[in-house]
Structure formats: structure tokens, C-alpha cells
mmCIF file of C-alpha atoms in Angstrom:
data_model
loop_
_atom_site.group_PDB
_atom_site.id
_atom_site.type_symbol
_atom_site.label_atom_id
_atom_site.label_comp_id
_atom_site.label_asym_id
_atom_site.label_seq_id
_atom_site.Cartn_x
_atom_site.Cartn_y
_atom_site.Cartn_z
ATOM 1 C CA LYS A 1 231.327 353.033 165.526
ATOM 2 C CA LEU A 2 230.913 356.761 165.142
ATOM 3 C CA TYR A 3 229.887 358.949 168.081
ATOM 4 C CA TYR A 4 227.446 361.642 166.915
ATOM 5 C CA SER A 5 226.421 364.592 169.045
ATOM 6 C CA TYR A 6 224.364 367.773 168.802
ATOM 7 C CA HIS A 7 222.263 365.991 166.152
ATOM 8 C CA GLN A 8 225.154 365.819 163.661
ATOM 9 C CA PHE A 9 228.126 364.073 162.151
ATOM 10 C CA PHE A 10 230.544 365.129 159.404
ATOM 11 C CA VAL A 11 231.724 363.704 156.093
ATOM 12 C CA LEU A 12 234.780 365.576 154.855
ATOM 13 C CA ASP A 13 237.679 365.428 152.473
ATOM 14 C CA GLU A 14 240.946 365.249 154.389
ATOM 15 C CA ALA A 15 242.370 368.228 152.471
ATOM 16 C CA LYS A 16 239.283 370.375 153.106
ATOM 17 C CA ALA A 17 238.613 369.741 156.804
ATOM 18 C CA LEU A 18 238.007 373.424 157.548
ATOM 19 C CA PRO A 19 235.837 375.405 157.702
ATOM 20 C CA VAL A 20 233.208 373.311 159.410
ATOM 21 C CA PRO A 21 229.826 373.951 157.762
ATOM 22 C CA VAL A 22 227.771 376.115 160.085
ATOM 23 C CA GLY A 23 224.135 376.000 159.162
ATOM 24 C CA THR A 24 221.075 378.080 159.868
ATOM 25 C CA ASP A 25 217.654 376.919 161.070
ATOM 26 C CA ARG A 26 216.789 376.178 157.425
ATOM 27 C CA HIS A 27 219.856 373.944 157.060
ATOM 28 C CA TYR A 28 218.802 372.107 160.228
ATOM 29 C CA ALA A 29 215.260 371.698 158.859
ATOM 30 C CA GLN A 30 216.540 370.200 155.591
ATOM 31 C CA GLY A 31 218.924 367.842 157.395
ATOM 32 C CA PHE A 32 222.316 369.034 156.148
ATOM 33 C CA ALA A 33 224.698 371.950 155.697
ATOM 34 C CA ARG A 34 227.549 371.704 153.243
ATOM 35 C CA HIS A 35 230.557 373.037 151.439
ATOM 36 C CA PRO A 36 231.729 371.217 148.279
ATOM 37 C CA SER A 37 234.023 368.817 150.213
ATOM 38 C CA HIS A 38 232.557 368.908 153.726
ATOM 39 C CA VAL A 39 229.030 368.058 154.863
ATOM 40 C CA SER A 40 227.352 368.157 158.249
ATOM 41 C CA PHE A 41 224.392 365.762 158.384
ATOM 42 C CA ARG A 42 221.617 365.945 160.969
ATOM 43 C CA THR A 43 221.125 362.667 162.827
ATOM 44 C CA LEU A 44 217.844 361.106 163.920
ATOM 45 C CA ASP A 45 218.798 361.298 167.596
ATOM 46 C CA GLN A 46 220.633 364.039 169.510
ATOM 47 C CA PHE A 47 223.519 362.000 170.938
ATOM 48 C CA GLY A 48 224.679 358.442 170.532
ATOM 49 C CA ASP A 49 226.630 355.865 168.604
ATOM 50 C CA ALA A 50 226.180 354.841 165.015
ATOM 51 C CA PHE A 51 227.256 351.779 163.133
ATOM 52 C CA LEU A 52 228.702 353.424 160.023
ATOM 53 C CA LEU A 53 228.719 351.302 156.877
ATOM 54 C CA VAL A 54 230.468 352.813 153.850
ATOM 55 C CA HIS A 55 229.533 351.525 150.406
ATOM 56 C CA GLU A 56 231.406 352.521 147.265
ATOM 57 C CA GLY A 57 228.861 352.765 144.477
ATOM 58 C CA PRO A 58 225.257 353.873 143.909
ATOM 59 C CA TYR A 59 222.641 354.117 146.644
ATOM 60 C CA GLU A 60 220.767 350.897 147.384
ATOM 61 C CA SER A 61 217.265 351.599 148.673
ATOM 62 C CA ARG A 62 216.108 349.738 151.776
ATOM 63 C CA ASP A 63 212.647 349.927 153.340
ATOM 64 C CA GLU A 64 214.096 350.423 156.822
ATOM 65 C CA HIS A 65 215.849 353.694 155.923
ATOM 66 C CA GLU A 66 214.028 356.485 157.770
ATOM 67 C CA ARG A 67 215.987 359.407 156.314
ATOM 68 C CA VAL A 68 217.938 359.482 153.053
ATOM 69 C CA ILE A 69 219.742 362.572 151.741
ATOM 70 C CA GLU A 70 221.814 362.927 148.569
ATOM 71 C CA VAL A 71 224.387 365.708 148.089
ATOM 72 C CA PRO A 72 227.153 366.555 145.615
ATOM 73 C CA PHE A 73 230.591 365.917 147.081
ATOM 74 C CA ASP A 74 234.045 366.762 145.696
ATOM 75 C CA VAL A 75 236.878 364.419 146.612
ATOM 76 C CA VAL A 76 240.138 366.371 146.498
ATOM 77 C CA SER A 77 242.720 364.407 148.498
ATOM 78 C CA GLY A 78 241.546 360.871 147.763
ATOM 79 C CA ARG A 79 240.725 360.347 151.451
ATOM 80 C CA VAL A 80 237.227 360.900 152.898
ATOM 81 C CA LEU A 81 236.866 361.152 156.692
ATOM 82 C CA PHE A 82 233.845 360.495 158.942
ATOM 83 C CA GLU A 83 233.647 362.187 162.351
ATOM 84 C CA GLY A 84 231.289 363.323 165.051
ATOM 85 C CA PRO A 85 231.608 366.858 166.506
ATOM 86 C CA ASP A 86 233.248 365.540 169.683
ATOM 87 C CA GLU A 87 235.683 363.275 167.822
ATOM 88 C CA CYS A 88 239.069 364.384 166.584
ATOM 89 C CA ASP A 89 241.586 362.534 164.402
ATOM 90 C CA VAL A 90 239.933 359.156 164.953
ATOM 91 C CA GLY A 91 241.387 357.737 161.740
ATOM 92 C CA ARG A 92 238.015 356.702 160.252
ATOM 93 C CA PHE A 93 238.292 357.101 156.479
ATOM 94 C CA VAL A 94 238.057 355.517 153.047
ATOM 95 C CA GLU A 95 240.348 356.100 150.111
ATOM 96 C CA VAL A 96 238.579 356.928 146.854
ATOM 97 C CA PRO A 97 239.752 358.441 143.563
ATOM 98 C CA GLY A 98 239.535 362.228 143.402
ATOM 99 C CA GLY A 99 236.759 363.974 141.523
ATOM 100 C CA PRO A 100 233.012 364.537 141.701
ATOM 101 C CA CYS A 101 230.854 362.122 143.675
ATOM 102 C CA ARG A 102 227.276 361.528 144.699
ATOM 103 C CA LEU A 103 227.148 361.151 148.490
ATOM 104 C CA VAL A 104 224.037 359.489 149.901
ATOM 105 C CA VAL A 105 223.483 359.131 153.640
ATOM 106 C CA ALA A 106 220.721 356.748 154.764
ATOM 107 C CA GLN A 107 219.837 356.520 158.450
ATOM 108 C CA VAL A 108 217.808 354.189 160.625
ATOM 109 C CA LEU A 109 217.257 354.446 164.388
ATOM 110 C CA LEU A 110 218.059 351.115 166.067
ATOM 111 C CA GLY A 111 217.288 352.113 169.654
ATOM 112 C CA ASP A 112 217.941 354.742 172.274
ATOM 113 C CA GLU A 113 221.087 356.622 171.216
ATOM 114 C CA LEU A 114 221.906 354.046 168.543
ATOM 115 C CA GLU A 115 221.681 354.437 164.756
ATOM 116 C CA ARG A 116 222.890 352.721 161.656
ATOM 117 C CA ILE A 117 224.191 355.021 158.952
ATOM 118 C CA ASP A 118 224.650 353.637 155.443
ATOM 119 C CA LEU A 119 226.867 355.953 153.454
ATOM 120 C CA PHE A 120 227.084 355.523 149.670
ATOM 121 C CA LEU A 121 229.889 357.233 147.766
ATOM 122 C CA GLU A 122 229.448 357.015 143.997
ATOM 123 C CA ARG A 123 232.125 358.371 141.655
ATOM 124 C CA LEU A 124 230.668 360.442 138.771
ATOM 125 C CA ASP A 125 232.009 361.585 135.401
ATOM 126 C CA ARG A 126 230.422 365.025 135.849
ATOM 127 C CA PRO A 127 229.585 366.974 139.004
ATOM 128 C CA LEU A 128 226.143 366.668 140.521
ATOM 129 C CA HIS A 129 224.566 370.138 140.744
ATOM 130 C CA CYS A 130 221.901 369.802 143.414
ATOM 131 C CA SER A 131 221.015 367.930 146.567
ATOM 132 C CA ARG A 132 217.780 366.075 147.224
ATOM 133 C CA ILE A 133 215.891 364.444 150.026
ATOM 134 C CA ILE A 134 215.124 360.893 148.895
ATOM 135 C CA VAL A 135 213.318 359.802 152.078
ATOM 136 C CA ALA A 136 212.068 362.398 154.565
ATOM 137 C CA ASP A 137 211.172 361.451 158.115
ATOM 138 C CA ALA A 138 208.732 363.551 160.158
ATOM 139 C CA ASP A 139 211.525 365.814 161.493
ATOM 140 C CA LEU A 140 212.684 367.024 158.070
ATOM 141 C CA ASP A 141 211.011 369.833 156.159
ATOM 142 C CA SER A 142 211.158 368.748 152.532
ATOM 143 C CA SER A 143 208.703 371.464 151.432
ATOM 144 C CA ILE A 144 211.299 374.257 151.366
ATOM 145 C CA PRO A 145 213.807 374.748 148.540
ATOM 146 C CA LEU A 146 217.084 373.144 149.586
ATOM 147 C CA LEU A 147 220.031 375.379 150.415
ATOM 148 C CA GLU A 148 223.024 374.083 148.487
ATOM 149 C CA THR A 149 225.782 375.747 150.485
ATOM 150 C CA CYS A 150 226.360 377.194 153.932
ATOM 151 C CA ASP A 151 226.677 380.612 152.259
ATOM 152 C CA GLU A 152 222.905 380.643 151.696
ATOM 153 C CA SER A 153 220.390 381.404 154.438
#
């Protein structure tokens, strides 16, 4: 399980753990803030636990997914970590070959303070250049152009 808080959790390359992506209101509205090897995703609920399922390969669509976001992700160290803001060195990771990836996070609310997060990590031959919202729930604003990095506001 992953403990998420403040409406967020992180996916990060072990070698690029800092700086933590700090987003603006627009980043919050789109559901993520990112650097090339570190992403903060907005969760469906403010605080709680999530069953985190990591899949190596392309995204598999499921009707129950309430929010699905795809972002480019660079694997540098070969180790990708998953943490909540209040977690530190929990040892939750997968080992994947270095290089460009497509990272897809699909979320479903299971109950009060309980989510399931399906995370798909697909290795690519060439870098992905832009993010996209595949499934937008009512809390996301998919009408605005997506900000690709935390340097934009």
C-alpha cells in the first residue's frame, strides 16, 4: 500500500529524487506536475491509502478507471520509486531499463480514503514529447493546455 496525502503521490527515478515538483494552481487543475524523471500526481481523495499495482508495458484501459493521465518519463538509474509526501525511504520500487518511457497512472476510488492506482510503465524507443489526459473526472480541467514542466505557470 501507498499512503497518499495532500491530494498527491510521487513517481520518481531514484537518481533524480530532488527537486520535488512544485506545481501551480494550473498544475493542480490538470492533475500533475512534473520534471523529466519525477512526477507528482493528484489523487482522487485528499488523504488515504492506495493499492498500487505496477504494470510493465502499455496502458490497458478499464471502464472503472475514473482518472487516467499519461506523461513522458525518463528512467536514469534503472530504479523507479513510488512514494507519498509523508513517506520517506519506504523501499517501494521497480527496476526497469534506463531510457524514455510512457508513464500512465489510472485511478479509481474504492471507498473513503481508499484508492487503487494502476501504474503502467512502457519503455519507448524514442522520447514521448507531450502529456495527455486520457480519462478526466469532474475534478480535472482538461480544457486548458497542459503544462509540461514545473517551470511553466
